[in-house]
Short mmCIF file of C-alpha atoms in Angstrom, two decimals:
data_model
loop_
_atom_site.label_atom_id
_atom_site.label_comp_id
_atom_site.label_asym_id
_atom_site.label_seq_id
_atom_site.Cartn_x
_atom_site.Cartn_y
_atom_site.Cartn_z
CA MET R 1 0.00 0.00 0.00
CA GLY R 2 1.32 3.39 -1.00
CA THR R 3 0.39 7.00 -0.41
CA ILE R 4 -1.04 9.33 -3.03
CA LEU R 5 -0.53 13.06 -2.55
CA GLY R 6 -3.53 14.60 -4.30
CA ASN R 7 -5.02 18.04 -4.86
CA GLY R 8 -1.54 19.56 -5.14
CA ASN R 9 0.61 21.39 -7.66
CA ILE R 10 4.23 21.19 -8.74
CA LEU R 11 6.46 23.65 -10.59
CA ASN R 12 7.13 22.76 -14.22
CA GLN R 13 10.31 23.73 -16.10
CA ALA R 14 8.79 27.10 -16.94
CA GLY R 15 8.19 27.82 -13.27
CA GLU R 16 4.42 27.44 -13.57
CA LEU R 17 2.34 25.59 -10.99
CA ILE R 18 0.48 22.65 -12.56
CA PRO R 19 -1.89 20.18 -10.87
CA VAL R 20 -0.57 16.66 -10.23
CA GLU R 21 -0.84 13.62 -8.02
CA ILE R 22 2.22 11.83 -6.66
CA LEU R 23 2.38 8.17 -5.68
CA VAL R 24 4.83 7.24 -2.94
CA GLU R 25 5.74 3.60 -2.22
CA GLU R 26 8.55 2.02 -0.22
CA GLY R 27 10.24 5.34 0.41
CA GLN R 28 10.39 6.35 -3.26
CA ILE R 29 8.44 8.49 -5.69
CA LYS R 30 6.78 5.86 -7.91
CA ALA R 31 4.61 7.99 -10.17
CA ILE R 32 3.75 11.61 -10.98
CA GLY R 33 0.61 12.24 -13.04
CA GLU R 34 -2.65 14.10 -13.37
CA ALA R 35 -4.71 11.27 -11.90
CA ILE R 36 -3.41 8.10 -10.22
CA ALA R 37 -5.67 5.16 -9.44
CA ARG R 38 -6.46 5.26 -5.73
CA GLU R 39 -7.27 1.58 -5.22
CA GLY R 40 -5.09 0.09 -2.49
CA HIS R 41 -3.49 3.41 -1.59
CA GLU R 42 -3.97 6.04 1.08
CA TRP R 43 -5.00 9.40 -0.40
CA VAL R 44 -3.68 12.55 1.30
CA ASP R 45 -5.23 15.94 0.53
CA CYS R 46 -2.58 18.58 -0.20
CA LYS R 47 -5.28 21.28 -0.05
CA GLY R 48 -4.14 23.01 -3.22
CA GLY R 49 -0.59 23.51 -1.94
CA MET R 50 2.67 23.39 -3.84
CA ILE R 51 4.47 20.03 -3.62
CA SER R 52 8.24 20.41 -3.56
CA ALA R 53 11.16 18.11 -3.03
CA GLY R 54 12.01 18.20 0.67
CA LEU R 55 14.04 21.25 1.63
CA ILE R 56 17.72 20.81 2.54
CA ASP R 57 19.60 22.89 5.13
CA VAL R 58 23.36 22.42 5.21
CA HIS R 59 23.91 24.61 8.28
CA VAL R 60 22.10 24.02 11.58
CA HIS R 61 23.10 23.85 15.23
CA LEU R 62 21.33 21.09 17.14
CA ARG R 63 23.38 21.70 20.32
CA GLU R 64 23.35 18.05 21.41
CA PRO R 65 25.53 16.69 22.96
CA GLY R 66 26.41 19.18 25.66
CA PHE R 67 23.93 22.02 25.30
CA GLU R 68 20.57 20.26 25.50
CA HIS R 69 19.10 23.23 27.39
CA LYS R 70 19.26 25.14 24.09
CA GLU R 71 18.13 22.39 21.69
CA THR R 72 18.21 18.62 21.27
CA ILE R 73 18.49 16.51 18.16
CA GLU R 74 14.82 15.62 18.60
CA THR R 75 13.52 19.18 19.02
CA GLY R 76 15.73 20.46 16.21
CA ALA R 77 14.58 17.67 13.89
CA LYS R 78 10.95 18.47 14.75
CA ALA R 79 11.55 22.14 13.99
CA ALA R 80 13.11 21.12 10.67
CA VAL R 81 10.17 19.08 9.41
CA LYS R 82 7.72 21.73 10.60
CA GLY R 83 9.66 24.16 8.42
CA GLY R 84 9.62 21.77 5.45
CA PHE R 85 13.25 20.63 5.79
CA THR R 86 13.79 16.90 5.30
CA THR R 87 17.60 16.81 5.39
CA ILE R 88 19.71 18.90 7.75
CA SER R 89 23.43 18.97 8.52
CA CYS R 90 24.43 19.77 12.09
CA MET R 91 27.55 21.67 13.06
CA PRO R 92 30.26 20.20 15.32
CA ASN R 93 30.49 22.93 17.98
CA THR R 94 28.98 20.68 20.64
CA ARG R 95 30.53 19.26 23.82
CA PRO R 96 32.11 16.93 23.06
CA SER R 97 32.78 18.29 19.60
CA ILE R 98 31.92 16.04 16.66
CA ASP R 99 35.56 15.04 16.35
CA SER R 100 35.27 11.31 16.97
CA VAL R 101 33.55 8.31 15.42
CA GLU R 102 31.70 7.74 18.71
CA THR R 103 30.09 11.18 18.65
CA VAL R 104 29.07 10.79 14.99
CA LYS R 105 27.37 7.49 15.83
CA TYR R 106 25.67 9.07 18.86
CA ILE R 107 24.13 11.80 16.69
CA LEU R 108 23.01 9.39 13.96
CA ASP R 109 21.42 7.08 16.56
CA LYS R 110 19.60 9.98 18.23
CA ALA R 111 18.32 11.20 14.86
CA ARG R 112 16.99 7.73 14.00
CA GLU R 113 15.25 7.57 17.37
CA ALA R 114 13.62 10.95 16.72
CA GLY R 115 12.31 9.71 13.36
CA MET R 116 11.89 13.20 11.92
CA ALA R 117 14.32 14.98 9.58
CA ARG R 118 17.32 13.15 8.19
CA VAL R 119 20.31 14.42 10.18
CA ILE R 120 23.79 14.24 8.66
CA PRO R 121 26.49 15.55 11.03
CA TYR R 122 29.56 17.52 10.11
CA GLY R 123 32.90 16.36 11.45
CA ALA R 124 35.32 18.83 13.00
CA ILE R 125 38.46 19.67 11.03
CA THR R 126 40.57 19.84 14.18
CA ILE R 127 40.30 18.09 17.53
CA ARG R 128 37.99 20.08 19.83
CA GLN R 129 38.01 22.76 17.09
CA LEU R 130 41.20 24.16 18.58
CA GLY R 131 43.01 24.48 15.26
CA LYS R 132 46.01 22.39 16.36
CA ASP R 133 45.58 18.73 15.39
CA LEU R 134 43.57 17.23 12.54
CA THR R 135 40.81 14.77 13.33
CA ASP R 136 40.65 11.29 11.78
CA PHE R 137 39.14 12.32 8.45
CA ALA R 138 38.92 8.78 7.09
CA GLY R 139 37.28 7.43 10.23
CA LEU R 140 34.77 10.27 10.35
CA LYS R 141 33.90 9.77 6.68
CA GLU R 142 33.30 6.06 7.20
CA ALA R 143 31.12 6.83 10.23
CA GLY R 144 28.84 9.00 8.06
CA ILE R 145 29.77 12.68 8.28
CA PHE R 146 28.46 15.21 5.76
CA ALA R 147 31.63 17.30 5.41
CA LEU R 148 34.38 18.83 7.57
CA THR R 149 34.26 22.19 9.35
CA ASP R 150 35.33 23.96 12.52
CA ASP R 151 32.24 26.17 12.27
CA GLY R 152 31.91 28.60 15.14
CA VAL R 153 35.58 29.46 14.78
CA GLY R 154 37.66 30.04 11.69
CA VAL R 155 40.77 27.93 11.13
CA GLN R 156 43.33 30.64 11.89
CA SER R 157 46.49 28.94 10.64
CA THR R 158 46.96 29.06 6.88
CA GLY R 159 49.27 26.07 7.05
CA MET R 160 46.75 24.05 9.03
CA MET R 161 43.98 24.87 6.55
CA LYS R 162 46.13 23.87 3.58
CA THR R 163 47.07 20.58 5.26
CA ALA R 164 43.40 19.91 6.01
CA MET R 165 42.36 20.69 2.44
CA LYS R 166 44.99 18.36 0.97
CA ALA R 167 43.92 15.50 3.24
CA ALA R 168 40.22 16.13 2.57
CA ALA R 169 40.77 16.30 -1.21
CA GLU R 170 42.47 12.89 -1.17
CA LEU R 171 39.41 11.41 0.58
CA GLY R 172 36.81 13.28 -1.48
CA ILE R 173 35.47 15.23 1.52
CA SER R 174 34.35 18.87 1.35
CA ILE R 175 35.92 21.54 3.56
CA VAL R 176 33.37 24.02 4.90
CA ALA R 177 34.52 27.22 6.59
CA HIS R 178 33.27 29.80 9.03
CA CYS R 179 35.49 32.62 7.75
CA GLU R 180 36.71 34.93 10.48
CA ASP R 181 40.20 36.30 11.02
CA GLU R 182 40.50 36.72 14.77
CA ASP R 183 43.39 39.17 14.43
CA LEU R 184 40.89 41.70 13.08
CA LEU R 185 38.29 41.31 15.85
CA ILE R 186 37.83 43.54 18.87
CA LEU R 187 36.85 41.81 22.10
CA GLY R 188 33.15 42.29 22.78
CA ALA R 189 32.24 43.50 19.28
CA ALA R 190 28.66 42.47 18.54
CA LEU R 191 27.53 44.45 15.47
CA HIS R 192 28.85 45.18 11.99
CA ASP R 193 31.43 47.92 11.86
CA GLY R 194 28.97 50.36 10.36
CA VAL R 195 26.55 53.17 11.06
CA VAL R 196 24.60 51.48 13.88
CA ALA R 197 27.65 50.45 15.87
CA ALA R 198 29.04 53.96 15.45
CA ARG R 199 25.78 55.57 16.57
CA HIS R 200 25.81 53.56 19.78
CA GLY R 201 29.54 53.97 20.39
CA LEU R 202 30.19 50.25 20.08
CA PRO R 203 33.17 48.42 18.55
CA GLY R 204 32.29 46.76 15.25
CA ILE R 205 33.05 43.55 13.38
CA PRO R 206 34.71 44.55 10.09
CA SER R 207 33.79 42.93 6.79
CA GLU R 208 37.43 42.18 6.08
CA SER R 209 37.55 39.78 9.02
CA GLU R 210 35.39 37.51 6.84
CA SER R 211 36.61 38.31 3.35
CA ILE R 212 40.34 37.85 4.11
CA HIS R 213 39.72 34.23 5.09
CA VAL R 214 37.44 33.72 2.07
CA GLY R 215 40.18 34.93 -0.27
CA ARG R 216 42.89 32.93 1.50
CA ASP R 217 40.86 29.73 1.39
CA ILE R 218 39.88 30.09 -2.27
CA LEU R 219 43.58 30.26 -3.17
CA LEU R 220 44.27 27.20 -1.02
CA ALA R 221 41.36 25.34 -2.61
CA GLU R 222 42.79 26.15 -6.04
CA GLN R 223 46.12 24.64 -4.99
CA THR R 224 44.69 21.52 -3.34
CA GLY R 225 41.69 20.77 -5.56
CA VAL R 226 39.30 20.35 -2.62
CA HIS R 227 35.64 21.31 -2.76
CA TYR R 228 35.58 24.40 -0.55
CA HIS R 229 32.34 25.87 0.80
CA VAL R 230 31.88 29.23 2.51
CA CYS R 231 29.39 29.38 5.38
CA HIS R 232 26.88 32.24 5.82
CA ILE R 233 28.48 34.71 3.41
CA SER R 234 27.66 38.28 4.43
CA ALA R 235 30.01 40.84 2.88
CA LYS R 236 30.10 42.26 -0.63
CA GLU R 237 33.86 41.69 -0.80
CA SER R 238 33.35 37.99 -0.01
CA VAL R 239 30.78 37.70 -2.80
CA ARG R 240 33.23 39.27 -5.24
CA LEU R 241 35.98 36.85 -4.20
CA VAL R 242 33.74 33.80 -4.64
CA ARG R 243 32.62 35.09 -8.04
CA ASP R 244 36.24 35.53 -9.12
CA GLY R 245 37.12 32.08 -7.77
CA LYS R 246 34.35 30.43 -9.77
CA ARG R 247 35.47 32.26 -12.93
CA ALA R 248 38.99 30.94 -12.34
CA GLY R 249 37.67 27.38 -12.16
CA VAL R 250 38.08 26.86 -8.40
CA ASN R 251 35.64 24.35 -6.87
CA VAL R 252 34.14 26.88 -4.47
CA THR R 253 30.52 27.17 -3.35
CA CYS R 254 28.81 29.29 -0.72
CA GLU R 255 25.58 29.78 1.20
CA VAL R 256 23.63 32.77 2.47
CA THR R 257 21.11 32.97 5.31
CA PRO R 258 17.55 34.32 5.13
CA HIS R 259 18.39 37.00 7.70
CA HIS R 260 21.30 38.37 5.70
CA LEU R 261 19.09 38.47 2.60
CA LEU R 262 16.23 40.30 4.32
CA LEU R 263 17.90 42.57 6.88
CA CYS R 264 20.81 44.99 7.25
CA ASP R 265 22.34 46.72 10.24
CA GLU R 266 20.15 49.79 9.76
CA ASP R 267 17.13 47.63 10.63
CA ILE R 268 18.43 46.89 14.14
CA PRO R 269 16.18 48.63 16.70
CA ASP R 270 17.69 51.28 18.96
CA SER R 271 16.91 49.01 21.91
CA LEU R 272 19.68 46.74 20.56
CA ASP R 273 17.45 43.70 21.03
CA THR R 274 19.85 40.75 21.20
CA ASN R 275 17.65 38.71 18.89
CA TRP R 276 19.30 40.82 16.20
CA LYS R 277 22.78 39.65 17.25
CA MET R 278 24.26 36.98 15.00
CA ASN R 279 27.65 36.05 13.57
CA PRO R 280 28.40 37.17 10.95
CA PRO R 281 26.47 40.30 11.87
CA LEU R 282 23.86 42.04 9.78
CA ARG R 283 25.96 44.18 7.49
CA SER R 284 25.29 47.28 5.41
CA ARG R 285 22.56 47.98 2.91
CA GLU R 286 25.19 47.65 0.16
CA ASP R 287 26.24 44.23 1.43
CA ARG R 288 22.63 43.04 1.41
CA ALA R 289 22.25 44.21 -2.21
CA ALA R 290 25.41 42.30 -3.15
CA LEU R 291 24.00 39.13 -1.60
CA ILE R 292 20.79 39.44 -3.63
CA ALA R 293 22.83 40.04 -6.78
CA GLY R 294 25.00 37.01 -5.94
CA LEU R 295 21.92 34.82 -5.73
CA LYS R 296 20.64 36.06 -9.05
CA ASP R 297 23.87 35.54 -10.98
CA GLY R 298 24.67 32.15 -9.44
CA THR R 299 27.66 33.23 -7.35
CA ILE R 300 25.79 32.16 -4.21
CA ASP R 301 24.79 28.53 -4.57
CA MET R 302 22.22 27.94 -1.83
CA ILE R 303 20.36 29.27 1.18
CA ALA R 304 21.00 27.83 4.66
CA THR R 305 19.47 28.97 7.93
CA ASP R 306 22.37 28.80 10.43
CA HIS R 307 19.65 27.79 12.93
CA ALA R 308 21.26 28.71 16.27
CA PRO R 309 18.97 28.33 19.30
CA HIS R 310 19.78 29.93 22.66
CA THR R 311 17.74 30.28 25.83
CA ALA R 312 15.87 33.47 26.65
CA GLU R 313 18.04 33.85 29.75
CA GLU R 314 21.22 33.75 27.68
CA LYS R 315 19.85 36.26 25.19
CA ALA R 316 18.83 38.60 28.04
CA ASN R 317 22.48 39.33 28.87
CA GLY R 318 22.73 42.49 26.78
CA ILE R 319 24.22 43.19 23.39
CA ASN R 320 27.84 42.73 24.51
CA ARG R 321 27.45 39.49 26.46
CA ALA R 322 24.52 37.66 24.82
CA PRO R 323 25.52 34.79 22.51
CA PHE R 324 25.43 35.20 18.75
CA GLY R 325 22.69 33.48 16.76
CA ILE R 326 19.01 33.21 15.86
CA VAL R 327 16.69 30.32 15.00
CA GLY R 328 15.52 29.87 11.44
CA LEU R 329 14.26 26.40 10.50
CA GLU R 330 10.56 27.11 11.00
CA THR R 331 10.45 30.53 9.36
CA ALA R 332 12.89 30.31 6.44
CA PHE R 333 10.55 29.45 3.58
CA PRO R 334 7.68 31.77 4.57
CA LEU R 335 10.07 34.69 5.02
CA LEU R 336 11.86 34.12 1.73
CA TYR R 337 8.68 33.47 -0.23
CA THR R 338 6.90 36.53 1.13
CA HIS R 339 9.76 39.01 1.09
CA LEU R 340 11.79 37.89 -1.94
CA VAL R 341 9.44 35.99 -4.28
CA GLN R 342 6.29 38.05 -3.77
CA THR R 343 8.31 41.27 -4.05
CA GLY R 344 9.80 40.15 -7.38
CA GLU R 345 13.42 39.76 -6.20
CA LEU R 346 13.44 36.00 -6.97
CA THR R 347 11.19 33.59 -8.81
CA LEU R 348 9.49 30.78 -6.90
CA LYS R 349 11.35 28.24 -9.03
CA THR R 350 14.69 29.80 -8.14
CA LEU R 351 13.87 29.85 -4.42
CA VAL R 352 12.89 26.19 -4.43
CA GLU R 353 16.07 25.24 -6.30
CA LEU R 354 18.23 27.16 -3.81
CA LEU R 355 16.72 25.06 -1.03
CA THR R 356 16.66 21.66 -2.78
CA ILE R 357 18.61 20.66 -5.88
CA LYS R 358 21.38 23.26 -5.50
CA PRO R 359 22.64 22.16 -2.06
CA ALA R 360 22.18 18.52 -3.06
CA ALA R 361 24.25 19.01 -6.21
CA ALA R 362 27.02 20.93 -4.44
CA PHE R 363 27.55 18.18 -1.87
CA GLY R 364 26.64 15.14 -3.96
CA LEU R 365 23.50 14.24 -2.01
CA PRO R 366 20.83 11.95 -3.55
CA TYR R 367 18.01 14.17 -2.25
CA GLY R 368 16.32 17.38 -3.36
CA ARG R 369 14.78 15.94 -6.56
CA LEU R 370 11.11 15.75 -7.43
CA GLU R 371 11.12 12.94 -10.00
CA VAL R 372 10.18 9.30 -10.33
CA GLY R 373 12.71 7.08 -8.59
CA ALA R 374 13.94 9.77 -6.22
CA PRO R 375 13.68 9.38 -2.44
CA ALA R 376 10.21 10.38 -1.26
CA ASP R 377 11.33 13.44 0.69
CA LEU R 378 8.49 15.85 -0.01
CA THR R 379 7.17 19.12 1.35
CA VAL R 380 3.73 20.62 0.71
CA ILE R 381 3.55 24.39 1.08
CA ASP R 382 0.48 26.61 1.44
CA LEU R 383 1.27 29.66 -0.69
CA GLU R 384 -1.94 31.53 0.13
CA THR R 385 -2.64 31.60 3.87
CA ASP R 386 -1.35 34.59 5.83
CA LYS R 387 0.11 33.80 9.26
CA THR R 388 2.15 35.81 11.71
CA ILE R 389 5.46 34.51 13.07
CA ASP R 390 4.87 33.55 16.70
CA PRO R 391 7.87 32.04 18.54
CA THR R 392 5.60 30.60 21.25
CA THR R 393 4.40 28.06 18.67
CA PHE R 394 7.89 26.90 17.63
CA ALA R 395 8.85 23.24 17.88
CA SER R 396 12.42 24.38 18.54
CA LYS R 397 13.47 25.11 22.10
CA GLY R 398 14.84 28.38 20.79
CA THR R 399 12.60 31.41 20.31
CA ASN R 400 15.41 33.87 19.51
CA THR R 401 14.30 35.51 16.27
CA PRO R 402 14.13 39.11 15.04
CA PHE R 403 11.13 38.23 12.88
CA THR R 404 8.47 38.02 15.62
CA GLY R 405 5.21 39.47 14.32
CA TRP R 406 6.15 39.39 10.63
CA ALA R 407 3.18 38.37 8.46
CA CYS R 408 4.05 35.71 5.88
CA LYS R 409 2.62 33.35 3.31
CA GLY R 410 4.27 30.11 2.19
CA TRP R 411 3.85 27.90 5.25
CA PRO R 412 4.74 24.19 5.03
CA ILE R 413 1.69 22.08 5.89
CA LEU R 414 2.90 18.52 5.17
CA THR R 415 6.35 16.93 5.25
CA LEU R 416 7.40 13.40 4.26
CA VAL R 417 10.81 11.83 4.85
CA ASP R 418 11.48 8.54 3.03
CA GLY R 419 7.75 8.38 2.27
CA LYS R 420 6.70 8.68 5.91
CA ILE R 421 4.55 11.61 7.02
CA VAL R 422 6.55 13.30 9.78
CA HIS R 423 4.65 16.61 9.99
CA GLN R 424 1.09 17.55 9.10
CA GLU R 425 -0.65 20.78 10.05
CA GLY R 426 -3.99 20.22 11.74
#
């Protein structure tokens, strides 16, 4: 017995929504057609929504092990499927760090127990993310990591990064980087080094602290042949460097977050609400425009949330002491659809591709495809109903978002992973 998704629409090659039914059996998409015989199958009403391949997020923080008061693998996976994400990749800045085979297996076991989104962990580049000794790349790959990163801190040593890239290239593993040159940071800086920081007399985080590492790593990737991926790109200079790297034939990709696409530092309220504090920070209006342009011309390959839950108590510590980060899994698609697609900045087809086939292609994943024979990871999205973002309804433990009260359309209402319904509104 299979499942038929009926009364839904998919995007055709021209970007038009057309009515279809989709038959799912044994974890795969078995048929896509205008009308599929219902005999022997369960029929699920998609209520006129858009059926997409399941969304993919290559940058989330699930906090477990070590910081379960912020998030767990279970609550993060629930937040993911509520937001339409069927595959997520969790960062290694946990305690212990994801720098051992045992920790990789722990995360994969916990994700299977949760039975929600597919969770593929990153492995740390260096032991405890200290930048001194490489982890066992081969062992981590065999255990099932997604890629290698020391996200949360940039690899400061150029020599260490080159050594890591050479070793990763030999094993066919991607190197993913949080780009931040610590020599250019001022202790306690919380905002972009721009007009808002200056107005409040605060030290700022300069754009070059990111872009210098981006440029360095692109040159190293060219020398080593590794697939190199830039996390949460935020500065116009970084976009230019990635564009130049691609033109030179370097295997470089990058991601951008919804908050960097929709906000700039001038949007930060004078109260300096810490739900607007993230790393990299919200940068200038010009940087935001460069990110949009980078999406349109293909320089930026995908969108990722950098979902980073913290407790309300931690975020109440003021702009200088509160931790960096906001949550994003449950609000990403509605925000992007409402404030980029409906405003004409992006097409719906482009947005869906940036969240499905593009990340899958960059990292060689078998997901993100809406076609017969593909894994039945599917998301149904209501493009019509207006709802307001309300953190009290989140499945995530984290409620730290600057988007509270924003009215949006484009809410996921049904999510399937491997053909199993894991989230259904109502």
